[in-house]
Amino acid sequence: MRIEPYLFFNGCCEEAINFYRSELGAELQMMMRNADSPEPPPPGVLPAGSEQKIMHASLLIGGALVMMSDGMCDGEVGAAAFKGFSLSIDCADEAEARRLFAALAQGGRVDM
C-alpha cells in the first residue's frame, strides 16, 4: 500500500506547481483545469471565474507522487486562506538538503 498526499491550495495551486517544478525539480505528470472536466459541475457549484483553476494535478517529486488541486475555491482565495501542511523530503546529501531547505524557506515561515 502507498499513501500519496493530496494538497488543496484554494486558488493558488498553479503557483505551487510552478514553484515545486522550479525549486524541487518536480515533474508535472497530469493537470486538468475545471474547464477541462469531462463532466462539468452543476451550475453554481464553483464560483464564477474559477474555470481556469486546477481541478486536479499530480507531480512527481523525487520519486513520490503528490496530488494537488485548487479545491472548490470557496471562501478566501490565495495565500491568506492557505493554512499550510507538512511534507518530509529525503535528500541524498547535506548539500541537497540545504539547497532545498533554502528554496522552501524563501518567503515562508520556518518553525524548526
mmCIF file of N, CA and C in Angstrom, residues 17-112:
data_model
loop_
_atom_site.group_PDB
_atom_site.id
_atom_site.type_symbol
_atom_site.label_atom_id
_atom_site.label_comp_id
_atom_site.label_asym_id
_atom_site.label_seq_id
_atom_site.Cartn_x
_atom_site.Cartn_y
_atom_site.Cartn_z
ATOM 1 N N ILE A 17 2.506 24.601 -8.176
ATOM 2 C CA ILE A 17 3.070 23.698 -9.183
ATOM 3 C C ILE A 17 4.326 24.312 -9.786
ATOM 4 N N ASN A 18 4.236 25.565 -10.187
ATOM 5 C CA ASN A 18 5.391 26.242 -10.792
ATOM 6 C C ASN A 18 6.564 26.316 -9.818
ATOM 7 N N PHE A 19 6.265 26.582 -8.541
ATOM 8 C CA PHE A 19 7.315 26.653 -7.526
ATOM 9 C C PHE A 19 7.997 25.299 -7.354
ATOM 10 N N TYR A 20 7.225 24.237 -7.189
ATOM 11 C CA TYR A 20 7.800 22.908 -6.999
ATOM 12 C C TYR A 20 8.584 22.459 -8.222
ATOM 13 N N ARG A 21 8.134 22.844 -9.400
ATOM 14 C CA ARG A 21 8.869 22.484 -10.617
ATOM 15 C C ARG A 21 10.209 23.216 -10.668
ATOM 16 N N SER A 22 10.200 24.508 -10.343
ATOM 17 C CA SER A 22 11.447 25.277 -10.462
ATOM 18 C C SER A 22 12.410 25.012 -9.309
ATOM 19 N N GLU A 23 11.907 24.863 -8.098
ATOM 20 C CA GLU A 23 12.786 24.747 -6.932
ATOM 21 C C GLU A 23 13.109 23.313 -6.526
ATOM 22 N N LEU A 24 12.214 22.365 -6.806
ATOM 23 C CA LEU A 24 12.440 20.986 -6.394
ATOM 24 C C LEU A 24 12.657 20.051 -7.573
ATOM 25 N N GLY A 25 12.554 20.582 -8.780
ATOM 26 C CA GLY A 25 12.709 19.740 -9.959
ATOM 27 C C GLY A 25 11.546 18.782 -10.158
ATOM 28 N N ALA A 26 10.373 19.134 -9.632
ATOM 29 C CA ALA A 26 9.193 18.281 -9.775
ATOM 30 C C ALA A 26 8.817 18.136 -11.240
ATOM 31 N N GLU A 27 8.303 16.967 -11.580
ATOM 32 C CA GLU A 27 7.851 16.694 -12.934
ATOM 33 C C GLU A 27 6.327 16.675 -12.947
ATOM 34 N N LEU A 28 5.727 17.509 -13.781
ATOM 35 C CA LEU A 28 4.275 17.536 -13.912
ATOM 36 C C LEU A 28 3.829 16.268 -14.633
ATOM 37 N N GLN A 29 3.014 15.465 -13.965
ATOM 38 C CA GLN A 29 2.522 14.221 -14.546
ATOM 39 C C GLN A 29 1.180 14.430 -15.246
ATOM 40 N N MET A 30 0.345 15.268 -14.658
ATOM 41 C CA MET A 30 -1.000 15.485 -15.189
ATOM 42 C C MET A 30 -1.570 16.754 -14.598
ATOM 43 N N MET A 31 -2.341 17.489 -15.389
ATOM 44 C CA MET A 31 -3.020 18.673 -14.872
ATOM 45 C C MET A 31 -4.324 18.862 -15.651
ATOM 46 N N MET A 32 -5.414 19.051 -14.928
ATOM 47 C CA MET A 32 -6.714 19.298 -15.536
ATOM 48 C C MET A 32 -7.344 20.508 -14.865
ATOM 49 N N ARG A 33 -7.761 21.449 -15.678
ATOM 50 C CA ARG A 33 -8.461 22.627 -15.165
ATOM 51 C C ARG A 33 -9.951 22.324 -15.056
ATOM 52 N N ASN A 34 -10.645 23.110 -14.253
ATOM 53 C CA ASN A 34 -12.087 22.920 -14.105
ATOM 54 C C ASN A 34 -12.787 22.930 -15.458
ATOM 55 N N ALA A 35 -12.361 23.807 -16.359
ATOM 56 C CA ALA A 35 -12.989 23.923 -17.678
ATOM 57 C C ALA A 35 -12.776 22.673 -18.530
ATOM 58 N N ASP A 36 -11.774 21.854 -18.196
ATOM 59 C CA ASP A 36 -11.463 20.657 -18.979
ATOM 60 C C ASP A 36 -12.164 19.402 -18.464
ATOM 61 N N SER A 37 -12.924 19.529 -17.402
ATOM 62 C CA SER A 37 -13.572 18.369 -16.806
ATOM 63 C C SER A 37 -14.503 17.693 -17.809
ATOM 64 N N PRO A 38 -14.410 16.370 -17.933
ATOM 65 C CA PRO A 38 -15.304 15.672 -18.859
ATOM 66 C C PRO A 38 -16.763 15.732 -18.407
ATOM 67 N N GLU A 39 -16.957 15.958 -17.115
ATOM 68 C CA GLU A 39 -18.303 16.087 -16.580
ATOM 69 C C GLU A 39 -18.367 17.364 -15.755
ATOM 70 N N PRO A 40 -18.754 18.493 -16.371
ATOM 71 C CA PRO A 40 -18.756 19.779 -15.659
ATOM 72 C C PRO A 40 -19.653 19.742 -14.425
ATOM 73 N N PRO A 41 -19.261 20.484 -13.384
ATOM 74 C CA PRO A 41 -20.095 20.529 -12.177
ATOM 75 C C PRO A 41 -21.408 21.245 -12.468
ATOM 76 N N PRO A 42 -22.419 20.958 -11.695
ATOM 77 C CA PRO A 42 -23.701 21.656 -11.872
ATOM 78 C C PRO A 42 -23.522 23.163 -11.678
ATOM 79 N N PRO A 43 -24.343 23.955 -12.323
ATOM 80 C CA PRO A 43 -24.251 25.417 -12.171
ATOM 81 C C PRO A 43 -24.301 25.835 -10.704
ATOM 82 N N GLY A 44 -23.441 26.786 -10.360
ATOM 83 C CA GLY A 44 -23.418 27.333 -9.008
ATOM 84 C C GLY A 44 -22.511 26.590 -8.038
ATOM 85 N N VAL A 45 -21.967 25.447 -8.437
ATOM 86 C CA VAL A 45 -21.096 24.691 -7.533
ATOM 87 C C VAL A 45 -19.745 25.379 -7.380
ATOM 88 N N LEU A 46 -19.179 25.842 -8.491
ATOM 89 C CA LEU A 46 -17.900 26.560 -8.457
ATOM 90 C C LEU A 46 -18.153 28.052 -8.595
ATOM 91 N N PRO A 47 -17.372 28.878 -7.904
ATOM 92 C CA PRO A 47 -17.527 30.323 -8.045
ATOM 93 C C PRO A 47 -17.223 30.776 -9.473
ATOM 94 N N ALA A 48 -17.877 31.836 -9.902
ATOM 95 C CA ALA A 48 -17.616 32.407 -11.221
ATOM 96 C C ALA A 48 -16.144 32.767 -11.325
ATOM 97 N N GLY A 49 -15.561 32.521 -12.492
ATOM 98 C CA GLY A 49 -14.162 32.856 -12.705
ATOM 99 C C GLY A 49 -13.194 31.758 -12.324
ATOM 100 N N SER A 50 -13.680 30.626 -11.848
ATOM 101 C CA SER A 50 -12.763 29.560 -11.440
ATOM 102 C C SER A 50 -12.586 28.490 -12.521
ATOM 103 N N GLU A 51 -13.016 28.785 -13.737
ATOM 104 C CA GLU A 51 -12.922 27.808 -14.816
ATOM 105 C C GLU A 51 -11.475 27.394 -15.111
ATOM 106 N N GLN A 52 -10.529 28.311 -14.942
ATOM 107 C CA GLN A 52 -9.121 28.016 -15.237
ATOM 108 C C GLN A 52 -8.329 27.559 -14.008
ATOM 109 N N LYS A 53 -9.005 27.427 -12.881
ATOM 110 C CA LYS A 53 -8.335 26.903 -11.687
ATOM 111 C C LYS A 53 -8.095 25.403 -11.857
ATOM 112 N N ILE A 54 -7.166 24.854 -11.079
ATOM 113 C CA ILE A 54 -6.753 23.467 -11.208
ATOM 114 C C ILE A 54 -7.734 22.546 -10.479
ATOM 115 N N MET A 55 -8.355 21.666 -11.259
ATOM 116 C CA MET A 55 -9.267 20.673 -10.689
ATOM 117 C C MET A 55 -8.459 19.518 -10.093
ATOM 118 N N HIS A 56 -7.436 19.091 -10.833
ATOM 119 C CA HIS A 56 -6.585 18.005 -10.356
ATOM 120 C C HIS A 56 -5.240 18.084 -11.070
ATOM 121 N N ALA A 57 -4.177 17.875 -10.314
ATOM 122 C CA ALA A 57 -2.836 17.799 -10.893
ATOM 123 C C ALA A 57 -2.042 16.783 -10.090
ATOM 124 N N SER A 58 -1.024 16.236 -10.726
ATOM 125 C CA SER A 58 -0.115 15.361 -9.996
ATOM 126 C C SER A 58 1.314 15.667 -10.423
ATOM 127 N N LEU A 59 2.177 15.695 -9.430
ATOM 128 C CA LEU A 59 3.600 15.955 -9.628
ATOM 129 C C LEU A 59 4.388 14.777 -9.110
ATOM 130 N N LEU A 60 5.491 14.501 -9.777
ATOM 131 C CA LEU A 60 6.434 13.520 -9.278
ATOM 132 C C LEU A 60 7.595 14.312 -8.689
ATOM 133 N N ILE A 61 7.784 14.187 -7.377
ATOM 134 C CA ILE A 61 8.836 14.912 -6.685
ATOM 135 C C ILE A 61 9.778 13.882 -6.076
ATOM 136 N N GLY A 62 10.946 13.737 -6.690
ATOM 137 C CA GLY A 62 11.929 12.781 -6.189
ATOM 138 C C GLY A 62 11.396 11.370 -6.059
ATOM 139 N N GLY A 63 10.564 10.939 -6.967
ATOM 140 C CA GLY A 63 10.017 9.587 -6.920
ATOM 141 C C GLY A 63 8.707 9.462 -6.169
ATOM 142 N N ALA A 64 8.263 10.515 -5.510
ATOM 143 C CA ALA A 64 6.999 10.481 -4.772
ATOM 144 C C ALA A 64 5.928 11.231 -5.552
ATOM 145 N N LEU A 65 4.743 10.663 -5.619
ATOM 146 C CA LEU A 65 3.626 11.314 -6.291
ATOM 147 C C LEU A 65 2.914 12.227 -5.299
ATOM 148 N N VAL A 66 2.714 13.474 -5.678
ATOM 149 C CA VAL A 66 1.971 14.438 -4.868
ATOM 150 C C VAL A 66 0.838 14.960 -5.731
ATOM 151 N N MET A 67 -0.386 14.784 -5.260
ATOM 152 C CA MET A 67 -1.550 15.270 -5.995
ATOM 153 C C MET A 67 -1.964 16.608 -5.422
ATOM 154 N N MET A 68 -2.533 17.466 -6.310
ATOM 155 C CA MET A 68 -2.825 18.835 -5.908
ATOM 156 C C MET A 68 -4.101 19.321 -6.580
ATOM 157 N N SER A 69 -4.719 20.329 -5.976
ATOM 158 C CA SER A 69 -5.932 20.914 -6.529
ATOM 159 C C SER A 69 -6.148 22.302 -5.936
ATOM 160 N N ASP A 70 -6.911 23.107 -6.653
ATOM 161 C CA ASP A 70 -7.380 24.363 -6.075
ATOM 162 C C ASP A 70 -8.587 24.115 -5.189
ATOM 163 N N GLY A 71 -9.158 22.919 -5.243
ATOM 164 C CA GLY A 71 -10.344 22.600 -4.466
ATOM 165 C C GLY A 71 -11.551 23.313 -5.047
ATOM 166 N N MET A 72 -12.485 23.615 -4.211
ATOM 167 C CA MET A 72 -13.716 24.261 -4.667
ATOM 168 C C MET A 72 -13.591 25.776 -4.713
ATOM 169 N N CYS A 73 -12.459 26.308 -4.265
ATOM 170 C CA CYS A 73 -12.219 27.757 -4.265
ATOM 171 C C CYS A 73 -13.335 28.508 -3.547
ATOM 172 N N ASP A 74 -13.787 27.928 -2.463
ATOM 173 C CA ASP A 74 -14.826 28.608 -1.696
ATOM 174 C C ASP A 74 -14.187 29.413 -0.567
ATOM 175 N N GLY A 75 -14.717 30.542 -0.302
ATOM 176 C CA GLY A 75 -14.167 31.407 0.737
ATOM 177 C C GLY A 75 -12.982 32.200 0.223
ATOM 178 N N GLU A 76 -12.039 32.487 1.114
ATOM 179 C CA GLU A 76 -10.863 33.281 0.754
ATOM 180 C C GLU A 76 -10.018 32.544 -0.280
ATOM 181 N N VAL A 77 -9.420 33.311 -1.163
ATOM 182 C CA VAL A 77 -8.553 32.741 -2.187
ATOM 183 C C VAL A 77 -7.152 33.278 -1.990
ATOM 184 N N GLY A 78 -6.150 32.441 -2.207
ATOM 185 C CA GLY A 78 -4.766 32.886 -2.164
ATOM 186 C C GLY A 78 -4.070 32.539 -0.871
ATOM 187 N N ALA A 79 -2.932 33.179 -0.692
ATOM 188 C CA ALA A 79 -2.053 32.846 0.425
ATOM 189 C C ALA A 79 -2.709 33.065 1.787
ATOM 190 N N ALA A 80 -3.575 34.080 1.911
ATOM 191 C CA ALA A 80 -4.200 34.367 3.207
ATOM 192 C C ALA A 80 -5.104 33.229 3.660
ATOM 193 N N ALA A 81 -5.719 32.503 2.716
ATOM 194 C CA ALA A 81 -6.639 31.430 3.068
ATOM 195 C C ALA A 81 -5.920 30.119 3.319
ATOM 196 N N PHE A 82 -4.709 29.987 2.837
ATOM 197 C CA PHE A 82 -3.994 28.718 2.928
ATOM 198 C C PHE A 82 -3.463 28.535 4.344
ATOM 199 N N LYS A 83 -3.739 27.371 4.933
ATOM 200 C CA LYS A 83 -3.356 27.117 6.329
ATOM 201 C C LYS A 83 -2.092 26.292 6.475
ATOM 202 N N GLY A 84 -1.576 25.740 5.368
ATOM 203 C CA GLY A 84 -0.306 25.036 5.418
ATOM 204 C C GLY A 84 -0.434 23.538 5.543
ATOM 205 N N PHE A 85 0.710 22.884 5.509
ATOM 206 C CA PHE A 85 0.801 21.442 5.587
ATOM 207 C C PHE A 85 2.247 21.088 5.873
ATOM 208 N N SER A 86 2.514 19.822 6.092
ATOM 209 C CA SER A 86 3.886 19.362 6.301
ATOM 210 C C SER A 86 4.173 18.204 5.367
ATOM 211 N N LEU A 87 5.333 18.252 4.738
ATOM 212 C CA LEU A 87 5.826 17.147 3.927
ATOM 213 C C LEU A 87 7.259 16.890 4.341
ATOM 214 N N SER A 88 7.674 15.655 4.284
ATOM 215 C CA SER A 88 9.048 15.297 4.590
ATOM 216 C C SER A 88 9.768 14.990 3.282
ATOM 217 N N ILE A 89 10.937 15.572 3.083
ATOM 218 C CA ILE A 89 11.729 15.337 1.885
ATOM 219 C C ILE A 89 13.039 14.685 2.306
ATOM 220 N N ASP A 90 13.322 13.536 1.718
ATOM 221 C CA ASP A 90 14.551 12.803 1.996
ATOM 222 C C ASP A 90 15.582 13.190 0.944
ATOM 223 N N CYS A 91 16.734 13.682 1.367
ATOM 224 C CA CYS A 91 17.771 14.161 0.443
ATOM 225 C C CYS A 91 18.964 13.216 0.425
ATOM 226 N N ALA A 92 19.666 13.217 -0.712
ATOM 227 C CA ALA A 92 20.818 12.333 -0.890
ATOM 228 C C ALA A 92 22.005 12.751 -0.026
ATOM 229 N N ASP A 93 22.143 14.075 0.202
ATOM 230 C CA ASP A 93 23.286 14.553 0.985
ATOM 231 C C ASP A 93 22.957 15.909 1.600
ATOM 232 N N GLU A 94 23.866 16.392 2.418
ATOM 233 C CA GLU A 94 23.650 17.655 3.133
ATOM 234 C C GLU A 94 23.521 18.837 2.183
ATOM 235 N N ALA A 95 24.301 18.861 1.125
ATOM 236 C CA ALA A 95 24.247 19.978 0.170
ATOM 237 C C ALA A 95 22.868 20.074 -0.467
ATOM 238 N N GLU A 96 22.315 18.931 -0.864
ATOM 239 C CA GLU A 96 20.968 18.931 -1.451
ATOM 240 C C GLU A 96 19.937 19.367 -0.411
ATOM 241 N N ALA A 97 20.088 18.906 0.810
ATOM 242 C CA ALA A 97 19.161 19.278 1.881
ATOM 243 C C ALA A 97 19.189 20.781 2.131
ATOM 244 N N ARG A 98 20.368 21.357 2.167
ATOM 245 C CA ARG A 98 20.484 22.801 2.384
ATOM 246 C C ARG A 98 19.880 23.593 1.222
ATOM 247 N N ARG A 99 20.116 23.142 -0.017
ATOM 248 C CA ARG A 99 19.574 23.831 -1.188
ATOM 249 C C ARG A 99 18.048 23.804 -1.174
ATOM 250 N N LEU A 100 17.466 22.646 -0.911
ATOM 251 C CA LEU A 100 16.013 22.534 -0.875
ATOM 252 C C LEU A 100 15.416 23.295 0.304
ATOM 253 N N PHE A 101 16.074 23.226 1.464
ATOM 254 C CA PHE A 101 15.581 23.966 2.623
ATOM 255 C C PHE A 101 15.539 25.465 2.316
ATOM 256 N N ALA A 102 16.593 25.993 1.714
ATOM 257 C CA ALA A 102 16.649 27.420 1.380
ATOM 258 C C ALA A 102 15.548 27.784 0.393
ATOM 259 N N ALA A 103 15.321 26.949 -0.603
ATOM 260 C CA ALA A 103 14.282 27.227 -1.596
ATOM 261 C C ALA A 103 12.897 27.218 -0.963
ATOM 262 N N LEU A 104 12.626 26.243 -0.106
ATOM 263 C CA LEU A 104 11.313 26.143 0.522
ATOM 264 C C LEU A 104 11.103 27.210 1.593
ATOM 265 N N ALA A 105 12.165 27.639 2.255
ATOM 266 C CA ALA A 105 12.048 28.641 3.317
ATOM 267 C C ALA A 105 11.855 30.052 2.770
ATOM 268 N N GLN A 106 12.295 30.281 1.561
ATOM 269 C CA GLN A 106 12.226 31.633 0.973
ATOM 270 C C GLN A 106 10.761 32.096 0.908
ATOM 271 N N GLY A 107 10.481 33.192 1.576
ATOM 272 C CA GLY A 107 9.129 33.749 1.596
ATOM 273 C C GLY A 107 8.172 33.029 2.515
ATOM 274 N N GLY A 108 8.672 32.026 3.225
ATOM 275 C CA GLY A 108 7.817 31.269 4.128
ATOM 276 C C GLY A 108 8.176 31.509 5.576
ATOM 277 N N ARG A 109 7.690 30.643 6.445
ATOM 278 C CA ARG A 109 7.991 30.734 7.862
ATOM 279 C C ARG A 109 8.588 29.410 8.301
ATOM 280 N N VAL A 110 9.782 29.473 8.849
ATOM 281 C CA VAL A 110 10.459 28.263 9.327
ATOM 282 C C VAL A 110 10.129 28.106 10.799
ATOM 283 N N ASP A 111 9.541 26.962 11.157
ATOM 284 C CA ASP A 111 9.198 26.705 12.548
ATOM 285 C C ASP A 111 10.274 25.911 13.271
ATOM 286 N N MET A 112 11.022 25.092 12.564
ATOM 287 C CA MET A 112 12.050 24.256 13.193
ATOM 288 C C MET A 112 13.264 24.226 12.301
#
